[in-house]
PDB file of C-alpha atoms in Angstrom:
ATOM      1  CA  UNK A   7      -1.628  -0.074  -2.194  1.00  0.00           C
ATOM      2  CA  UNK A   8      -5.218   0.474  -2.849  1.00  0.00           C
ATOM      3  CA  UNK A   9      -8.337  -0.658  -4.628  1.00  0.00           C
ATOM      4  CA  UNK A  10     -11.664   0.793  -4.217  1.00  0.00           C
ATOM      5  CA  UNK A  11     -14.769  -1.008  -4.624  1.00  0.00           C
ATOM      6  CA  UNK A  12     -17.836   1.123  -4.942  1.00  0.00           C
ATOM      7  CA  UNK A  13     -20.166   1.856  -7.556  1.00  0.00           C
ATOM      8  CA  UNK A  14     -20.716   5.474  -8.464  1.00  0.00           C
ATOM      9  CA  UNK A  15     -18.095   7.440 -10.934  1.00  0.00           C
ATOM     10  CA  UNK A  16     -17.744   6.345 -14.888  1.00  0.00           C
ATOM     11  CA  UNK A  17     -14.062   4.630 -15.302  1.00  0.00           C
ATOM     12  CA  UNK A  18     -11.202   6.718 -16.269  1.00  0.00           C
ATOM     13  CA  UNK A  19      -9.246   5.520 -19.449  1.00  0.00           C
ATOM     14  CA  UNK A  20      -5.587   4.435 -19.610  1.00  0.00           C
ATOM     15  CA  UNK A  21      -4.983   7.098 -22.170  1.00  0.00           C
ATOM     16  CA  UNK A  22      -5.964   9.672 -19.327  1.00  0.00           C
ATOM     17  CA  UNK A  23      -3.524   8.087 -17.091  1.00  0.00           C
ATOM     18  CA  UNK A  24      -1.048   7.859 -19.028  1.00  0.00           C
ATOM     19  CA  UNK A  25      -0.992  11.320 -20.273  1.00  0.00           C
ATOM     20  CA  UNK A  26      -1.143  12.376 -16.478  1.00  0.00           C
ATOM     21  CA  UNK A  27       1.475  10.064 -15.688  1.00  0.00           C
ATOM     22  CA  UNK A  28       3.984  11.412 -18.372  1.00  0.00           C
ATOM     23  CA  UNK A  29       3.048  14.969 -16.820  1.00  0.00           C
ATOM     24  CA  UNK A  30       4.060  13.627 -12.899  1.00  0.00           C
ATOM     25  CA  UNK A  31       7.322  12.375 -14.295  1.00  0.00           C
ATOM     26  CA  UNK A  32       8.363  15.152 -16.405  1.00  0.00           C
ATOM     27  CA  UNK A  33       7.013  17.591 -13.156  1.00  0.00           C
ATOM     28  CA  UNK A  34       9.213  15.223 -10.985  1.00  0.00           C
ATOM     29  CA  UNK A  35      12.170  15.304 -13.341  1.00  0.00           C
ATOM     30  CA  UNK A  36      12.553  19.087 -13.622  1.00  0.00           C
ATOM     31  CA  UNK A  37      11.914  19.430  -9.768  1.00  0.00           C
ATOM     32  CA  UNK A  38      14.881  17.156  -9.264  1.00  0.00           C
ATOM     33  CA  UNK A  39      16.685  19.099 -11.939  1.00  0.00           C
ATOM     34  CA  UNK A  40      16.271  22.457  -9.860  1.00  0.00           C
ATOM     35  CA  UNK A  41      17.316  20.990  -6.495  1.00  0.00           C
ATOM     36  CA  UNK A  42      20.330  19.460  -8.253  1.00  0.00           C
ATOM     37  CA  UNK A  43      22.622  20.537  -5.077  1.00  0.00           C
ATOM     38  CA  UNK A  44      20.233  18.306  -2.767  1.00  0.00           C
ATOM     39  CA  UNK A  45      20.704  14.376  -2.355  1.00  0.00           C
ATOM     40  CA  UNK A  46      18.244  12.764  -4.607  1.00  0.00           C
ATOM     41  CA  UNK A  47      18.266   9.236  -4.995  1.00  0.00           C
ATOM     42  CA  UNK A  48      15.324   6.687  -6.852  1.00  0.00           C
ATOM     43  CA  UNK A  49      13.849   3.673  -6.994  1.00  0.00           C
ATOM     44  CA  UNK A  50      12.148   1.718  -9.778  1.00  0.00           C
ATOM     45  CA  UNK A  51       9.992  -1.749  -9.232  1.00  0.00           C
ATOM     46  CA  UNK A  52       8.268  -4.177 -10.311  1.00  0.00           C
ATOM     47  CA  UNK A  53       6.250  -7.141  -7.910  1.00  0.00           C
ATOM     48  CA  UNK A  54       4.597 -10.279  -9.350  1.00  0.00           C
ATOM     49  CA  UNK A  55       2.265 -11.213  -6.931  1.00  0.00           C
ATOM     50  CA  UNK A  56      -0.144 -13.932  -6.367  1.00  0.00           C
ATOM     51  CA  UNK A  57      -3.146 -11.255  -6.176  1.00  0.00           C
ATOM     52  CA  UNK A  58      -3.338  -8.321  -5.412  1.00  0.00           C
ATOM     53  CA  UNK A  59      -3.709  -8.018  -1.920  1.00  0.00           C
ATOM     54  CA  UNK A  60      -4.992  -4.454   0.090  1.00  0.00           C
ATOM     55  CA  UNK A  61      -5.430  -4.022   4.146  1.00  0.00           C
ATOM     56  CA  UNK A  62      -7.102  -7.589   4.259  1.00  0.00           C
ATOM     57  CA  UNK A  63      -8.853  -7.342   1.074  1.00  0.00           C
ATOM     58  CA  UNK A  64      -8.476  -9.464  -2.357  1.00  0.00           C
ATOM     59  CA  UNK A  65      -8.948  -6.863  -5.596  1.00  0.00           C
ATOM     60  CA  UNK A  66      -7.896  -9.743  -8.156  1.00  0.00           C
ATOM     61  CA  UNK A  67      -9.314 -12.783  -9.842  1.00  0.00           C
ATOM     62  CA  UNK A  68      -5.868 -13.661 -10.408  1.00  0.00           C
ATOM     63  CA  UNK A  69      -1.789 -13.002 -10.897  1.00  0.00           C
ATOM     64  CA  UNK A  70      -1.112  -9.219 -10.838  1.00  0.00           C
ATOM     65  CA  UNK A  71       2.218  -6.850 -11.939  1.00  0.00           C
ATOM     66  CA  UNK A  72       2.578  -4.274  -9.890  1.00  0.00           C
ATOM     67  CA  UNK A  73       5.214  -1.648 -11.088  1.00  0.00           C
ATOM     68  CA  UNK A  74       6.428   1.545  -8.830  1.00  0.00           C
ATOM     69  CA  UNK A  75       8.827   4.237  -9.677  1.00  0.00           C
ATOM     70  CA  UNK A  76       9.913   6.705  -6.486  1.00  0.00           C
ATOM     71  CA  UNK A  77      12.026   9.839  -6.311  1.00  0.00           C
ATOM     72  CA  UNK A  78      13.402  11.480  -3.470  1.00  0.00           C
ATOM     73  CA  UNK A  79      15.071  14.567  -2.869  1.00  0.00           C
ATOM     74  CA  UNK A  80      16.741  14.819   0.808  1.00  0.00           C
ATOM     75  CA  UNK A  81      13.381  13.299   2.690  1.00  0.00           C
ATOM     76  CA  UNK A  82      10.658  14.527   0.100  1.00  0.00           C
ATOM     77  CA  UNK A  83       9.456  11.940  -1.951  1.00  0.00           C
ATOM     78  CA  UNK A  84       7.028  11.744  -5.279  1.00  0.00           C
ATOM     79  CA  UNK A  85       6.086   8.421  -6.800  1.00  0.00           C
ATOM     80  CA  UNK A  86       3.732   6.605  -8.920  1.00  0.00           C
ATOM     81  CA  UNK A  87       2.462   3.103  -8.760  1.00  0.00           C
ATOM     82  CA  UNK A  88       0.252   1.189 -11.011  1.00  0.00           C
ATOM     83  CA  UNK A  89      -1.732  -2.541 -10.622  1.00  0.00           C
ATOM     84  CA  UNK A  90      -1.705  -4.410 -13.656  1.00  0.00           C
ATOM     85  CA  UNK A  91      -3.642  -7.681 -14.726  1.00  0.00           C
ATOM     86  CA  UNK A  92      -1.963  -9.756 -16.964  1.00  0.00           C
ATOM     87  CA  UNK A  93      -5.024 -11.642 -18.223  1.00  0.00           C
ATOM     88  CA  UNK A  94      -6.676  -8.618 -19.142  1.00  0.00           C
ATOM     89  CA  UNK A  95      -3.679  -6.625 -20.210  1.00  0.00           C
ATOM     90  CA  UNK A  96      -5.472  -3.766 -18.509  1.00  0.00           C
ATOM     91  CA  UNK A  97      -4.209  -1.296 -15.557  1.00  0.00           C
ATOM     92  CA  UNK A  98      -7.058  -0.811 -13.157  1.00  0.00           C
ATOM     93  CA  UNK A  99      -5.561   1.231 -10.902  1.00  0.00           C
ATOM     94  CA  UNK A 100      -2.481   4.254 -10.754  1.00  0.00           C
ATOM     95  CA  UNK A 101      -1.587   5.558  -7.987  1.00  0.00           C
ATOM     96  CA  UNK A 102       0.275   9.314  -7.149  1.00  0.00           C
ATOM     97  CA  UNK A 103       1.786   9.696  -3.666  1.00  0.00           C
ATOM     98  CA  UNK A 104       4.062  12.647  -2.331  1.00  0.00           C
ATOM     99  CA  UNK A 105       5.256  12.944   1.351  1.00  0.00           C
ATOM    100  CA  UNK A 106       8.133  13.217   3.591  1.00  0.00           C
ATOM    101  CA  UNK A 107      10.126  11.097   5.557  1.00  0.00           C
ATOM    102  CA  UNK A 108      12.414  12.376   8.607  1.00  0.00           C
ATOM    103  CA  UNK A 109      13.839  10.870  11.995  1.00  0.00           C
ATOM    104  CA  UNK A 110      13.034  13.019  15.126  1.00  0.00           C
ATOM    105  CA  UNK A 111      15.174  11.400  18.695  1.00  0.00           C
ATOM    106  CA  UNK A 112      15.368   8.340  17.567  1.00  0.00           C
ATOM    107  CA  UNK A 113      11.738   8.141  15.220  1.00  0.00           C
ATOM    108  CA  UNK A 114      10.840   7.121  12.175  1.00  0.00           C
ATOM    109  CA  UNK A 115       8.247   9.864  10.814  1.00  0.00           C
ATOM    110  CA  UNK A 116       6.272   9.825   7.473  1.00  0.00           C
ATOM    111  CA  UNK A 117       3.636  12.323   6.061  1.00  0.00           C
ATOM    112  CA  UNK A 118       1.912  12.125   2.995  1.00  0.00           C
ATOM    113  CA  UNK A 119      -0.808  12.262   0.197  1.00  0.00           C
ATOM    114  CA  UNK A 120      -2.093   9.566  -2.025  1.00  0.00           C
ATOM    115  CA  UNK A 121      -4.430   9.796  -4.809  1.00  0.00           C
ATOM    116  CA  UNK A 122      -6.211   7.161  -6.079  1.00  0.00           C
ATOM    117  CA  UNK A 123      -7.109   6.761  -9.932  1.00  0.00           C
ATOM    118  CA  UNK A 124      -9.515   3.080 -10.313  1.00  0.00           C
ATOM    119  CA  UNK A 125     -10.426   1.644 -13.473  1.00  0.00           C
ATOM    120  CA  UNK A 126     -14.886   1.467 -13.105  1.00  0.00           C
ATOM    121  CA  UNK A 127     -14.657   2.604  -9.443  1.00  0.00           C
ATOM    122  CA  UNK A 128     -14.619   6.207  -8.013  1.00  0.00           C
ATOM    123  CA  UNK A 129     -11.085   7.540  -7.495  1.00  0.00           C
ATOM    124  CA  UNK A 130     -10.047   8.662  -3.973  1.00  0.00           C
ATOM    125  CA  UNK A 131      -7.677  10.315  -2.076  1.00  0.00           C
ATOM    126  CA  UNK A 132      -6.260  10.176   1.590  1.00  0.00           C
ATOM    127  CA  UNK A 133      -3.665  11.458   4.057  1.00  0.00           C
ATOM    128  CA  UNK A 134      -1.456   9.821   6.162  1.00  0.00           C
ATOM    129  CA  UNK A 135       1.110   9.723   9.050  1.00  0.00           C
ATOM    130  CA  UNK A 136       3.083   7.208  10.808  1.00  0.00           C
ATOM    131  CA  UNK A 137       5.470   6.732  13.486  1.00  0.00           C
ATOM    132  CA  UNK A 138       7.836   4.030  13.991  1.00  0.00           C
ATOM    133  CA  UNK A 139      10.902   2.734  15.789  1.00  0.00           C
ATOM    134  CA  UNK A 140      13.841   0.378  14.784  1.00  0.00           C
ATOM    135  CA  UNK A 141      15.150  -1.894  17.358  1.00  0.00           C
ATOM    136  CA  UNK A 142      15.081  -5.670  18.034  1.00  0.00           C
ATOM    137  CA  UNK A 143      11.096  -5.814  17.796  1.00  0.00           C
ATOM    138  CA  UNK A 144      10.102  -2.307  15.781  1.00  0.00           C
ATOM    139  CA  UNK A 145       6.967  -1.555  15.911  1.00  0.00           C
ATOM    140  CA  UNK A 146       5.034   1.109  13.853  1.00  0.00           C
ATOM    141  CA  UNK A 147       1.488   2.324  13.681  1.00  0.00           C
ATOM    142  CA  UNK A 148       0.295   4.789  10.513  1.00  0.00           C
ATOM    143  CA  UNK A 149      -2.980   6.721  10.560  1.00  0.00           C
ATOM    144  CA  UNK A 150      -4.632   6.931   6.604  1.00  0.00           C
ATOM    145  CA  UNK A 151      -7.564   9.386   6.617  1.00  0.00           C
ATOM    146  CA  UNK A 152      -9.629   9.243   3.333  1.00  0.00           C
ATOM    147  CA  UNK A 153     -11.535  13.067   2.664  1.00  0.00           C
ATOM    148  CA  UNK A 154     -12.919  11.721  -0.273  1.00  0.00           C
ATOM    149  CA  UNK A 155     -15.281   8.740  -1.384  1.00  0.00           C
ATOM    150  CA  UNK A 156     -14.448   6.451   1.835  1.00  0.00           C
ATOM    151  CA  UNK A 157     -14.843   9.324   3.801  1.00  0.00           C
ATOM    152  CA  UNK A 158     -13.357   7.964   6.607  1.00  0.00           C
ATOM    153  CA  UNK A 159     -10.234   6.459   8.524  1.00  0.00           C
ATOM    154  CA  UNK A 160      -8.032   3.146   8.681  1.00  0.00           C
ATOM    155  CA  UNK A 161      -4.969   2.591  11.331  1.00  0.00           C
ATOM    156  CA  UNK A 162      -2.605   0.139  10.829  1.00  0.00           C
ATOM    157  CA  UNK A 163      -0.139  -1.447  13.598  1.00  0.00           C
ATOM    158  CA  UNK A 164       2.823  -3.211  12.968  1.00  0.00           C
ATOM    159  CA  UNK A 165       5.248  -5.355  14.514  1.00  0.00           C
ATOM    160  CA  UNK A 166       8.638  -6.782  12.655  1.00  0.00           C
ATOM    161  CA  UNK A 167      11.055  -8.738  13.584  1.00  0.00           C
ATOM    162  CA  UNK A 168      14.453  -8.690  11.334  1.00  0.00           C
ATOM    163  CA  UNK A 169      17.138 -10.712  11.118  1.00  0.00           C
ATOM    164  CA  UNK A 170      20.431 -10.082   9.355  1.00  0.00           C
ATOM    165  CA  UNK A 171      21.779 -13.275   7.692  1.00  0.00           C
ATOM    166  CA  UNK A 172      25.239 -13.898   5.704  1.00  0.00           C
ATOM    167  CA  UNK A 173      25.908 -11.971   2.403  1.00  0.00           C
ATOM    168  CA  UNK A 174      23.589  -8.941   3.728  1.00  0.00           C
ATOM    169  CA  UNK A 175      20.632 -11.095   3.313  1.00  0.00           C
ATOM    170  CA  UNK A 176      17.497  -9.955   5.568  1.00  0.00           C
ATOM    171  CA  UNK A 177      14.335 -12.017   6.861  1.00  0.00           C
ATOM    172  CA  UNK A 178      11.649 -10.495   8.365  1.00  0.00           C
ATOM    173  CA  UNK A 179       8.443 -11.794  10.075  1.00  0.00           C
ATOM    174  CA  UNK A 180       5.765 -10.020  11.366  1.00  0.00           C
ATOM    175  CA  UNK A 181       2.176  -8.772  11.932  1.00  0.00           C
ATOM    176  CA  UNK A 182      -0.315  -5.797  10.808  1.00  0.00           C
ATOM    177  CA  UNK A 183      -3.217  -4.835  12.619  1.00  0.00           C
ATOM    178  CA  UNK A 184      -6.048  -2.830  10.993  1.00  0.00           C
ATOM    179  CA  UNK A 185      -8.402  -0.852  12.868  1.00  0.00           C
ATOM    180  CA  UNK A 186     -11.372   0.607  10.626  1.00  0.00           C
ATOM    181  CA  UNK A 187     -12.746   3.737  11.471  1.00  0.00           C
ATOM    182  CA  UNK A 188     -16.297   3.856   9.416  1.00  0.00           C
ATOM    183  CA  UNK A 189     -14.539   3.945   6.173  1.00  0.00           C
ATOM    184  CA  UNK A 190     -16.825   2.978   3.400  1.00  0.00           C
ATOM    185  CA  UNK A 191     -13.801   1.801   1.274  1.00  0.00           C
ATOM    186  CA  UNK A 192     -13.656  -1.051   4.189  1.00  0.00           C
ATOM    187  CA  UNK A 193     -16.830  -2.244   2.858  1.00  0.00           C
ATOM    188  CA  UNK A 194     -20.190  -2.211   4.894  1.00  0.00           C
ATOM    189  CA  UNK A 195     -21.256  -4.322   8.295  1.00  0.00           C
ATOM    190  CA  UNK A 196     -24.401  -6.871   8.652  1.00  0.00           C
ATOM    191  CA  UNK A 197     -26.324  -3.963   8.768  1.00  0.00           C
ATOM    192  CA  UNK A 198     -24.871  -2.244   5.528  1.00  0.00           C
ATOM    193  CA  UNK A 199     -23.490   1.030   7.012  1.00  0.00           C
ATOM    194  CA  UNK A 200     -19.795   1.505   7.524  1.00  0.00           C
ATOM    195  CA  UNK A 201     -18.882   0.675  11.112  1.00  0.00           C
ATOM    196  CA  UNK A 202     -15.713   0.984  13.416  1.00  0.00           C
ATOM    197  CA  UNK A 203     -14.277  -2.125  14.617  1.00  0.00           C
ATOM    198  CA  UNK A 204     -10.627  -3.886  14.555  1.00  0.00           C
ATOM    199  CA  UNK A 205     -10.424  -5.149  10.535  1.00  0.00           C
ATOM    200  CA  UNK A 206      -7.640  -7.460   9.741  1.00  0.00           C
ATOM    201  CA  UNK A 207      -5.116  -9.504  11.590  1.00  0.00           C
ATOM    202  CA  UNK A 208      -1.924 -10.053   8.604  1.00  0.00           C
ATOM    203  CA  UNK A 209       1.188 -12.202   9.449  1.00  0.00           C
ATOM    204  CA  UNK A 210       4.268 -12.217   7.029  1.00  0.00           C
ATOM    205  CA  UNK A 211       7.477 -13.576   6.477  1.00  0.00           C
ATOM    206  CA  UNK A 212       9.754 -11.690   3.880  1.00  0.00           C
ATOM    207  CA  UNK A 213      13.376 -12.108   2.297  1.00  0.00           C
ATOM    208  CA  UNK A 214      15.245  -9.750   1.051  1.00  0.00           C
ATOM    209  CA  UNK A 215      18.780 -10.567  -1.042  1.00  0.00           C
ATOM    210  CA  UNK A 216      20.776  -7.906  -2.660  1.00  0.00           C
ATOM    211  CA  UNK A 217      22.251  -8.223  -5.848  1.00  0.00           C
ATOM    212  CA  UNK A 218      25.230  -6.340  -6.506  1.00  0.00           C
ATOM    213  CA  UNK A 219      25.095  -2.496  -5.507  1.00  0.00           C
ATOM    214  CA  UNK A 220      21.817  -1.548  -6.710  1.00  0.00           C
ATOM    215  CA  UNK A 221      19.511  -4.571  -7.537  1.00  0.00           C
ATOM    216  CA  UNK A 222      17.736  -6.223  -5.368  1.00  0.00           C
ATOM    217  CA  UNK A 223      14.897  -9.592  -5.218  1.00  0.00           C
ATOM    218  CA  UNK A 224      12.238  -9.505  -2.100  1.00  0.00           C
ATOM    219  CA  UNK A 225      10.179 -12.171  -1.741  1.00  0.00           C
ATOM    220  CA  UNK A 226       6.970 -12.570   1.040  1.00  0.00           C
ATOM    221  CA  UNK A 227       4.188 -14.726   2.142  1.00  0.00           C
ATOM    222  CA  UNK A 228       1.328 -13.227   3.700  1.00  0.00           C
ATOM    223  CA  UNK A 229      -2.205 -14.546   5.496  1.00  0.00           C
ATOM    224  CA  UNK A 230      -4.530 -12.228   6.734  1.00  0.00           C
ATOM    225  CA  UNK A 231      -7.877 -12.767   8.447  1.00  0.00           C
ATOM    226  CA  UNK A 232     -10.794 -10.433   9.576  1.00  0.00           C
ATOM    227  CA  UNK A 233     -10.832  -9.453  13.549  1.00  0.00           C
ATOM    228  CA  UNK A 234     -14.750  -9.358  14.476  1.00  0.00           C
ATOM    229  CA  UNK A 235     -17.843 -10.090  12.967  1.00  0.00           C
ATOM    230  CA  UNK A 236     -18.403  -6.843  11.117  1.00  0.00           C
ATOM    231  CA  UNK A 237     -15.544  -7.146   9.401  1.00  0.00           C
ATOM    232  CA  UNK A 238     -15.475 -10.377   8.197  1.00  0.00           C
ATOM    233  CA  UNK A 239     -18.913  -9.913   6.604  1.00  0.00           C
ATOM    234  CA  UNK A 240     -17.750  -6.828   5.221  1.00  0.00           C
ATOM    235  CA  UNK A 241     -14.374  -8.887   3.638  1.00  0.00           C
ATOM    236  CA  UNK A 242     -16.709 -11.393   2.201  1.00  0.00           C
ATOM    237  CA  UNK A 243     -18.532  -8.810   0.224  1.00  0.00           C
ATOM    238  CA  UNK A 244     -15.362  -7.432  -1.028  1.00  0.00           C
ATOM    239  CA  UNK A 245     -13.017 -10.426  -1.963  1.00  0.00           C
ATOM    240  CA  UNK A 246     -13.051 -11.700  -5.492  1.00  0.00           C
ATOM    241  CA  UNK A 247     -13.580 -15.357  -3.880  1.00  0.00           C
ATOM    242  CA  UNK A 248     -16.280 -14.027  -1.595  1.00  0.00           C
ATOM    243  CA  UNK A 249     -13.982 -15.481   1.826  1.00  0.00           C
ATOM    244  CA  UNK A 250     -13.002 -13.536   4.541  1.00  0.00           C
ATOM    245  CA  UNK A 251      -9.356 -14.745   4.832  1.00  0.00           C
ATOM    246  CA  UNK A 252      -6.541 -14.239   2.324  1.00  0.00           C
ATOM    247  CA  UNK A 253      -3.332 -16.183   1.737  1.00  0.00           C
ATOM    248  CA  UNK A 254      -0.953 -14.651  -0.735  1.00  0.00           C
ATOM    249  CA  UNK A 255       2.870 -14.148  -1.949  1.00  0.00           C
ATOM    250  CA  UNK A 256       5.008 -12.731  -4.668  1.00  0.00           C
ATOM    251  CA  UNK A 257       8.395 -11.507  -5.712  1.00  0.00           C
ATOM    252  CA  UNK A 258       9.936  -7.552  -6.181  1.00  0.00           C
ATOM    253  CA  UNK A 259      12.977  -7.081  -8.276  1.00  0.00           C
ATOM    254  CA  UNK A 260      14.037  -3.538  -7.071  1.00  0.00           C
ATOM    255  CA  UNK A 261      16.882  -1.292  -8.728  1.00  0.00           C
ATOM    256  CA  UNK A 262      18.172   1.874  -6.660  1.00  0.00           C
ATOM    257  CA  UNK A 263      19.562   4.917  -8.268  1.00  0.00           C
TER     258      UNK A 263
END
């Protein structure tokens, strides 16, 4: 998730963010520790990715590592996830998020907080909710409202397609459609105020294979491009290689517990 490109607040340190998130896992621990008689179950992450790719936008010059680690406790959910540059050997950018996840007739519904912590941007913070449904074509659309320094809104549409293949393998293809609703994080128009037009058109493929019970390697391709004239001058200002369009891919090794 996330980036942030605007001037404004001094950089946080790593020491900060580490310290804080120390505090979120030992908070998270204990919290599973008192609802022992729930079903909590966790996953831990890591991606290598080509760059580090964000709602149509490019945040890196280069490679990135992207480690997550998520708990959840019968729907309610805590995690933390963190960008890293190898070249650098720096994190720029940690990221809390709690919610919920539930099913209501046949749903998929998600609500949820995420702050934002950027290394020599202002950190942010936003809201979300989504609704979804499985079938042959699922589609999904999730609603991110950002009360803070984008002070604004971003809805996402998706559409998947999965396929079940031997040995439990899964391939997916599909599309996400952003629609920008004068959020500054979005970047500014030709006339260098935030604006509210479609954003970003991004089609995927993606593999999944299991390994064993509780591993598992995820692979995807991606290529997004802007939607309208706004937005592609607003992409160009934002992307580290100053285009509007982004290919990009990289590889997850997930482990459940």
């Amino acid at each position: 998730y996330s980036e942030v490109h605007m001037d404004g607040h001094p950089a946080r340190t790593m020491g900060s963010w580490s310290r804080w998130a120390v505090v979120a896992l030992i908070v998270a621990a204990g919290a599973a520790g008192a609802v022992s008689a729930a079903e909590v179950t966790g996953e831990a992450a890591v991606g290598f990715c080509s760059r580090y790719f964000w709602r149509g936008q490019l945040l890196s010059e280069g490679v990135v590592l992207q480690p997550e680690v998520t708990v959840d406790v019968s729907g309610w959910y805590a995690g933390i996830w963190s960008n890293l540059e190898p070249g650098s050997g720096d994190s720029n950018e940690v990221d809390f998020n709690v919610g919920r996840a539930w099913e209501w007739r046949g749903l998929q519904l998600e609500a949820g907080y995420i702050m934002y912590w950027i290394a020599n941007y202002p950190s942010t913070q936003e809201v979300f909710v989504s609704v979804g449904h499985e079938g042959w074509v699922s589609p999904k659309v999730a609603v991110y409202y950002d009360f803070d320094e984008g002070d604004g809104a971003f809805v996402q549409g998706t559409l998947e397609r999965v396929w079940t293949l031997p040995r439990d393998v899964e391939l997916a293809t599909g599309a996400n459609m952003g629609f920008n609703i004068r959020h500054k994080v979005m970047g500014s128009g030709s006339d260098g105020e935030p604006f509210t037009q479609f954003y970003n058109l991004e089609l995927y493929t993606a593999l999944s294979v299991p390994l064993g019970e509780r591993f598992s390697l995820d692979g995807q391709i991606a290529y997004s491009f802007p939607l309208t004239t706004q937005s592609k001058e607003a992409l160009r200002g934002i992307n580290w290689d100053g285009e509007a369009d982004a290919l990009w891919g990289g590889v997850t090794l997930s482990c459940s517990f």
